[in-house]
Amino acid sequence: MIFHEFGHGVTQEVYLKHGSPEPVGDMHEGNSDVIANFLDRNSVIGLGFFLSSCTGGIRDADNSLQWPQDNNGGHFGGQIIAGFHWDAWQSLLAAEPQAVADSIAFNTWHYARDLGRPQNQPSQVLWTFMMDDDDANLDNGTPNYDHFCLGALNHGF
């Protein structure tokens, strides 16, 4: 939970340093979950939050939630974008050394937000692909297209 709350501060700084409005609830919450996932390498947010379960939490990026029908505009809806990034990262980890997979997943997520400052989830997914592009031509794919495409398809993007 601490990493999630830290993520809100990161999002605020990323957007405000450019004079951009902060993203809406599902984006703010989802990206705070993403940074928590990256920092603790766990899909579960709030692990052990409920005293009856040490293995469960409040939310989980390892999910099958779909855009737009599962978006409620808040924490629950944020799991969709978190799921996209989680699935892509897990696919990268299965194909690349950990340091490489981590770098690709983190950098595409960070620069998609820093350069694109997306205000909705589909826009963030598109900006993630653009940050993975290496020849300014999305029509021919990107170096890690298959990994990001898997995440996008898994969540209705």
C-alpha atoms as a PDB file:
ATOM      1  CA  MET A   1       0.000   0.000   0.000  1.00  0.00           C
ATOM      2  CA  ILE A   2       2.873   2.383   0.710  1.00  0.00           C
ATOM      3  CA  PHE A   3       4.238   1.917  -2.814  1.00  0.00           C
ATOM      4  CA  HIS A   4       0.749   2.555  -4.228  1.00  0.00           C
ATOM      5  CA  GLU A   5       0.454   5.825  -2.309  1.00  0.00           C
ATOM      6  CA  PHE A   6       3.969   6.790  -3.426  1.00  0.00           C
ATOM      7  CA  GLY A   7       2.744   6.179  -6.977  1.00  0.00           C
ATOM      8  CA  HIS A   8       0.159   8.929  -6.606  1.00  0.00           C
ATOM      9  CA  GLY A   9       2.963  11.389  -5.896  1.00  0.00           C
ATOM     10  CA  VAL A  10       4.923  10.164  -8.917  1.00  0.00           C
ATOM     11  CA  THR A  11       1.892  10.599 -11.183  1.00  0.00           C
ATOM     12  CA  GLN A  12       1.255  14.063  -9.797  1.00  0.00           C
ATOM     13  CA  GLU A  13       4.839  15.129 -10.507  1.00  0.00           C
ATOM     14  CA  VAL A  14       4.927  13.566 -14.002  1.00  0.00           C
ATOM     15  CA  TYR A  15       1.840  15.465 -15.097  1.00  0.00           C
ATOM     16  CA  LEU A  16       2.240  18.728 -13.206  1.00  0.00           C
ATOM     17  CA  LYS A  17       5.845  19.303 -14.303  1.00  0.00           C
ATOM     18  CA  HIS A  18       4.455  19.695 -17.816  1.00  0.00           C
ATOM     19  CA  GLY A  19       1.506  21.806 -16.702  1.00  0.00           C
ATOM     20  CA  SER A  20      -0.872  18.999 -17.649  1.00  0.00           C
ATOM     21  CA  PRO A  21      -3.969  18.096 -15.676  1.00  0.00           C
ATOM     22  CA  GLU A  22      -3.625  14.959 -13.612  1.00  0.00           C
ATOM     23  CA  PRO A  23      -5.394  11.915 -15.040  1.00  0.00           C
ATOM     24  CA  VAL A  24      -8.829  10.831 -13.861  1.00  0.00           C
ATOM     25  CA  GLY A  25      -9.438   8.334 -11.045  1.00  0.00           C
ATOM     26  CA  ASP A  26      -9.001   5.009 -12.828  1.00  0.00           C
ATOM     27  CA  MET A  27      -5.760   6.212 -14.425  1.00  0.00           C
ATOM     28  CA  HIS A  28      -4.365   7.653 -11.188  1.00  0.00           C
ATOM     29  CA  GLU A  29      -5.265   4.525  -9.234  1.00  0.00           C
ATOM     30  CA  GLY A  30      -4.145   2.091 -11.919  1.00  0.00           C
ATOM     31  CA  ASN A  31      -0.767   3.749 -12.400  1.00  0.00           C
ATOM     32  CA  SER A  32      -0.228   3.832  -8.659  1.00  0.00           C
ATOM     33  CA  ASP A  33      -0.815   0.085  -8.704  1.00  0.00           C
ATOM     34  CA  VAL A  34       1.641  -0.299 -11.618  1.00  0.00           C
ATOM     35  CA  ILE A  35       4.467   1.401  -9.751  1.00  0.00           C
ATOM     36  CA  ALA A  36       3.708  -0.725  -6.682  1.00  0.00           C
ATOM     37  CA  ASN A  37       3.805  -3.851  -8.878  1.00  0.00           C
ATOM     38  CA  PHE A  38       7.178  -2.842 -10.295  1.00  0.00           C
ATOM     39  CA  LEU A  39       8.662  -1.938  -6.922  1.00  0.00           C
ATOM     40  CA  ASP A  40       7.654  -5.075  -5.033  1.00  0.00           C
ATOM     41  CA  ARG A  41       7.481  -7.460  -8.020  1.00  0.00           C
ATOM     42  CA  ASN A  42       4.047  -8.633  -6.915  1.00  0.00           C
ATOM     43  CA  SER A  43       0.706  -8.344  -8.693  1.00  0.00           C
ATOM     44  CA  VAL A  44      -1.220  -7.969  -5.423  1.00  0.00           C
ATOM     45  CA  ILE A  45      -1.798  -4.535  -3.926  1.00  0.00           C
ATOM     46  CA  GLY A  46      -2.240  -4.418  -0.166  1.00  0.00           C
ATOM     47  CA  LEU A  47      -0.922  -7.920   0.447  1.00  0.00           C
ATOM     48  CA  GLY A  48      -2.201  -9.087   3.838  1.00  0.00           C
ATOM     49  CA  PHE A  49      -4.511  -6.064   4.185  1.00  0.00           C
ATOM     50  CA  PHE A  50      -7.346  -8.276   5.343  1.00  0.00           C
ATOM     51  CA  LEU A  51      -6.407  -9.988   8.580  1.00  0.00           C
ATOM     52  CA  SER A  52      -8.057 -13.224   7.465  1.00  0.00           C
ATOM     53  CA  SER A  53      -5.642 -13.682   4.528  1.00  0.00           C
ATOM     54  CA  CYS A  54      -1.893 -13.241   4.300  1.00  0.00           C
ATOM     55  CA  THR A  55      -1.881 -14.126   0.600  1.00  0.00           C
ATOM     56  CA  GLY A  56      -4.678 -11.894  -0.635  1.00  0.00           C
ATOM     57  CA  GLY A  57      -4.953  -8.163  -0.934  1.00  0.00           C
ATOM     58  CA  ILE A  58      -7.187  -5.341  -2.033  1.00  0.00           C
ATOM     59  CA  ARG A  59      -6.545  -5.486  -5.785  1.00  0.00           C
ATOM     60  CA  ASP A  60      -4.617  -7.668  -8.210  1.00  0.00           C
ATOM     61  CA  ALA A  61      -2.982  -6.686 -11.511  1.00  0.00           C
ATOM     62  CA  ASP A  62      -3.042 -10.361 -12.520  1.00  0.00           C
ATOM     63  CA  ASN A  63      -6.634 -10.192 -13.714  1.00  0.00           C
ATOM     64  CA  SER A  64      -8.898 -10.536 -16.745  1.00  0.00           C
ATOM     65  CA  LEU A  65     -10.739  -7.220 -16.436  1.00  0.00           C
ATOM     66  CA  GLN A  66     -11.767  -5.648 -19.738  1.00  0.00           C
ATOM     67  CA  TRP A  67     -11.849  -2.121 -21.122  1.00  0.00           C
ATOM     68  CA  PRO A  68     -14.318  -0.423 -21.091  1.00  0.00           C
ATOM     69  CA  GLN A  69     -16.992  -2.583 -19.476  1.00  0.00           C
ATOM     70  CA  ASP A  70     -15.115  -3.221 -16.212  1.00  0.00           C
ATOM     71  CA  ASN A  71     -14.055   0.382 -15.693  1.00  0.00           C
ATOM     72  CA  ASN A  72     -15.887   2.029 -12.809  1.00  0.00           C
ATOM     73  CA  GLY A  73     -13.629   5.083 -12.765  1.00  0.00           C
ATOM     74  CA  GLY A  74     -11.773   4.275  -9.553  1.00  0.00           C
ATOM     75  CA  HIS A  75      -9.579   1.670  -7.887  1.00  0.00           C
ATOM     76  CA  PHE A  76     -11.400  -1.279  -9.444  1.00  0.00           C
ATOM     77  CA  GLY A  77     -11.230   0.191 -12.954  1.00  0.00           C
ATOM     78  CA  GLY A  78      -7.555   1.006 -12.488  1.00  0.00           C
ATOM     79  CA  GLN A  79      -6.854  -2.710 -12.390  1.00  0.00           C
ATOM     80  CA  ILE A  80      -7.431  -2.803 -16.157  1.00  0.00           C
ATOM     81  CA  ILE A  81      -4.408  -0.637 -17.045  1.00  0.00           C
ATOM     82  CA  ALA A  82      -2.420  -2.302 -14.270  1.00  0.00           C
ATOM     83  CA  GLY A  83      -3.344  -5.659 -15.822  1.00  0.00           C
ATOM     84  CA  PHE A  84      -2.135  -4.531 -19.250  1.00  0.00           C
ATOM     85  CA  HIS A  85       1.261  -3.560 -17.848  1.00  0.00           C
ATOM     86  CA  TRP A  86       1.468  -6.659 -15.619  1.00  0.00           C
ATOM     87  CA  ASP A  87       0.711  -9.065 -18.470  1.00  0.00           C
ATOM     88  CA  ALA A  88       3.200  -7.392 -20.815  1.00  0.00           C
ATOM     89  CA  TRP A  89       5.870  -7.431 -18.107  1.00  0.00           C
ATOM     90  CA  GLN A  90       5.299 -11.103 -17.311  1.00  0.00           C
ATOM     91  CA  SER A  91       5.567 -11.946 -21.015  1.00  0.00           C
ATOM     92  CA  LEU A  92       8.802  -9.948 -21.244  1.00  0.00           C
ATOM     93  CA  LEU A  93      10.178 -11.728 -18.161  1.00  0.00           C
ATOM     94  CA  ALA A  94       9.476 -15.103 -19.797  1.00  0.00           C
ATOM     95  CA  ALA A  95      11.421 -14.078 -22.920  1.00  0.00           C
ATOM     96  CA  GLU A  96      14.235 -11.839 -21.703  1.00  0.00           C
ATOM     97  CA  PRO A  97      16.733 -11.687 -18.840  1.00  0.00           C
ATOM     98  CA  GLN A  98      15.155 -10.006 -15.827  1.00  0.00           C
ATOM     99  CA  ALA A  99      17.142  -6.775 -16.115  1.00  0.00           C
ATOM    100  CA  VAL A 100      16.188  -6.387 -19.788  1.00  0.00           C
ATOM    101  CA  ALA A 101      12.515  -7.186 -19.203  1.00  0.00           C
ATOM    102  CA  ASP A 102      12.372  -4.815 -16.243  1.00  0.00           C
ATOM    103  CA  SER A 103      13.992  -2.022 -18.231  1.00  0.00           C
ATOM    104  CA  ILE A 104      11.618  -2.393 -21.180  1.00  0.00           C
ATOM    105  CA  ALA A 105       8.512  -2.637 -19.004  1.00  0.00           C
ATOM    106  CA  PHE A 106       9.434   0.253 -16.728  1.00  0.00           C
ATOM    107  CA  ASN A 107      10.764   2.592 -19.402  1.00  0.00           C
ATOM    108  CA  THR A 108       7.846   2.168 -21.792  1.00  0.00           C
ATOM    109  CA  TRP A 109       5.401   2.735 -18.911  1.00  0.00           C
ATOM    110  CA  HIS A 110       7.277   5.766 -17.609  1.00  0.00           C
ATOM    111  CA  TYR A 111       7.932   7.482 -20.932  1.00  0.00           C
ATOM    112  CA  ALA A 112       4.391   6.813 -22.189  1.00  0.00           C
ATOM    113  CA  ARG A 113       3.184   8.874 -19.254  1.00  0.00           C
ATOM    114  CA  ASP A 114       5.966  11.451 -19.294  1.00  0.00           C
ATOM    115  CA  LEU A 115       5.771  12.219 -23.018  1.00  0.00           C
ATOM    116  CA  GLY A 116       2.136  11.423 -23.747  1.00  0.00           C
ATOM    117  CA  ARG A 117       0.472  12.375 -20.482  1.00  0.00           C
ATOM    118  CA  PRO A 118      -2.500  10.188 -21.443  1.00  0.00           C
ATOM    119  CA  GLN A 119      -5.856  10.979 -19.882  1.00  0.00           C
ATOM    120  CA  ASN A 120      -7.491   7.601 -20.512  1.00  0.00           C
ATOM    121  CA  GLN A 121      -6.450   3.969 -20.602  1.00  0.00           C
ATOM    122  CA  PRO A 122      -6.584   3.353 -24.372  1.00  0.00           C
ATOM    123  CA  SER A 123      -4.369   6.405 -24.880  1.00  0.00           C
ATOM    124  CA  GLN A 124      -1.851   5.070 -22.363  1.00  0.00           C
ATOM    125  CA  VAL A 125      -1.754   1.710 -24.145  1.00  0.00           C
ATOM    126  CA  LEU A 126      -1.105   3.480 -27.474  1.00  0.00           C
ATOM    127  CA  TRP A 127       1.634   5.644 -25.932  1.00  0.00           C
ATOM    128  CA  THR A 128       3.233   2.492 -24.487  1.00  0.00           C
ATOM    129  CA  PHE A 129       3.505   1.045 -27.993  1.00  0.00           C
ATOM    130  CA  MET A 130       4.900   4.352 -29.265  1.00  0.00           C
ATOM    131  CA  MET A 131       7.571   4.343 -26.556  1.00  0.00           C
ATOM    132  CA  ASP A 132       8.582   0.846 -27.638  1.00  0.00           C
ATOM    133  CA  ASP A 133       8.864   1.884 -31.300  1.00  0.00           C
ATOM    134  CA  ASP A 134      12.346   2.110 -32.799  1.00  0.00           C
ATOM    135  CA  ASP A 135      11.690   3.396 -36.337  1.00  0.00           C
ATOM    136  CA  ALA A 136       8.769   5.874 -36.116  1.00  0.00           C
ATOM    137  CA  ASN A 137       6.508   3.426 -37.951  1.00  0.00           C
ATOM    138  CA  LEU A 138       3.923   1.643 -35.805  1.00  0.00           C
ATOM    139  CA  ASP A 139       2.536  -0.088 -38.908  1.00  0.00           C
ATOM    140  CA  ASN A 140       5.465  -2.523 -38.886  1.00  0.00           C
ATOM    141  CA  GLY A 141       5.217  -3.285 -35.189  1.00  0.00           C
ATOM    142  CA  THR A 142       7.650  -2.510 -32.403  1.00  0.00           C
ATOM    143  CA  PRO A 143      10.550  -4.515 -30.942  1.00  0.00           C
ATOM    144  CA  ASN A 144       8.362  -5.867 -28.139  1.00  0.00           C
ATOM    145  CA  TYR A 145       5.052  -5.737 -29.947  1.00  0.00           C
ATOM    146  CA  ASP A 146       4.076  -9.319 -29.110  1.00  0.00           C
ATOM    147  CA  HIS A 147       4.435  -8.711 -25.368  1.00  0.00           C
ATOM    148  CA  PHE A 148       2.464  -5.463 -25.364  1.00  0.00           C
ATOM    149  CA  CYS A 149      -0.101  -6.860 -27.787  1.00  0.00           C
ATOM    150  CA  LEU A 150      -0.711  -9.761 -25.397  1.00  0.00           C
ATOM    151  CA  GLY A 151      -1.361  -7.328 -22.552  1.00  0.00           C
ATOM    152  CA  ALA A 152      -3.609  -5.196 -24.746  1.00  0.00           C
ATOM    153  CA  LEU A 153      -5.644  -8.125 -26.041  1.00  0.00           C
ATOM    154  CA  ASN A 154      -5.993  -9.606 -22.565  1.00  0.00           C
ATOM    155  CA  HIS A 155      -7.695  -6.428 -21.370  1.00  0.00           C
ATOM    156  CA  GLY A 156      -9.836  -5.359 -24.327  1.00  0.00           C
ATOM    157  CA  PHE A 157      -7.595  -2.707 -25.857  1.00  0.00           C
END
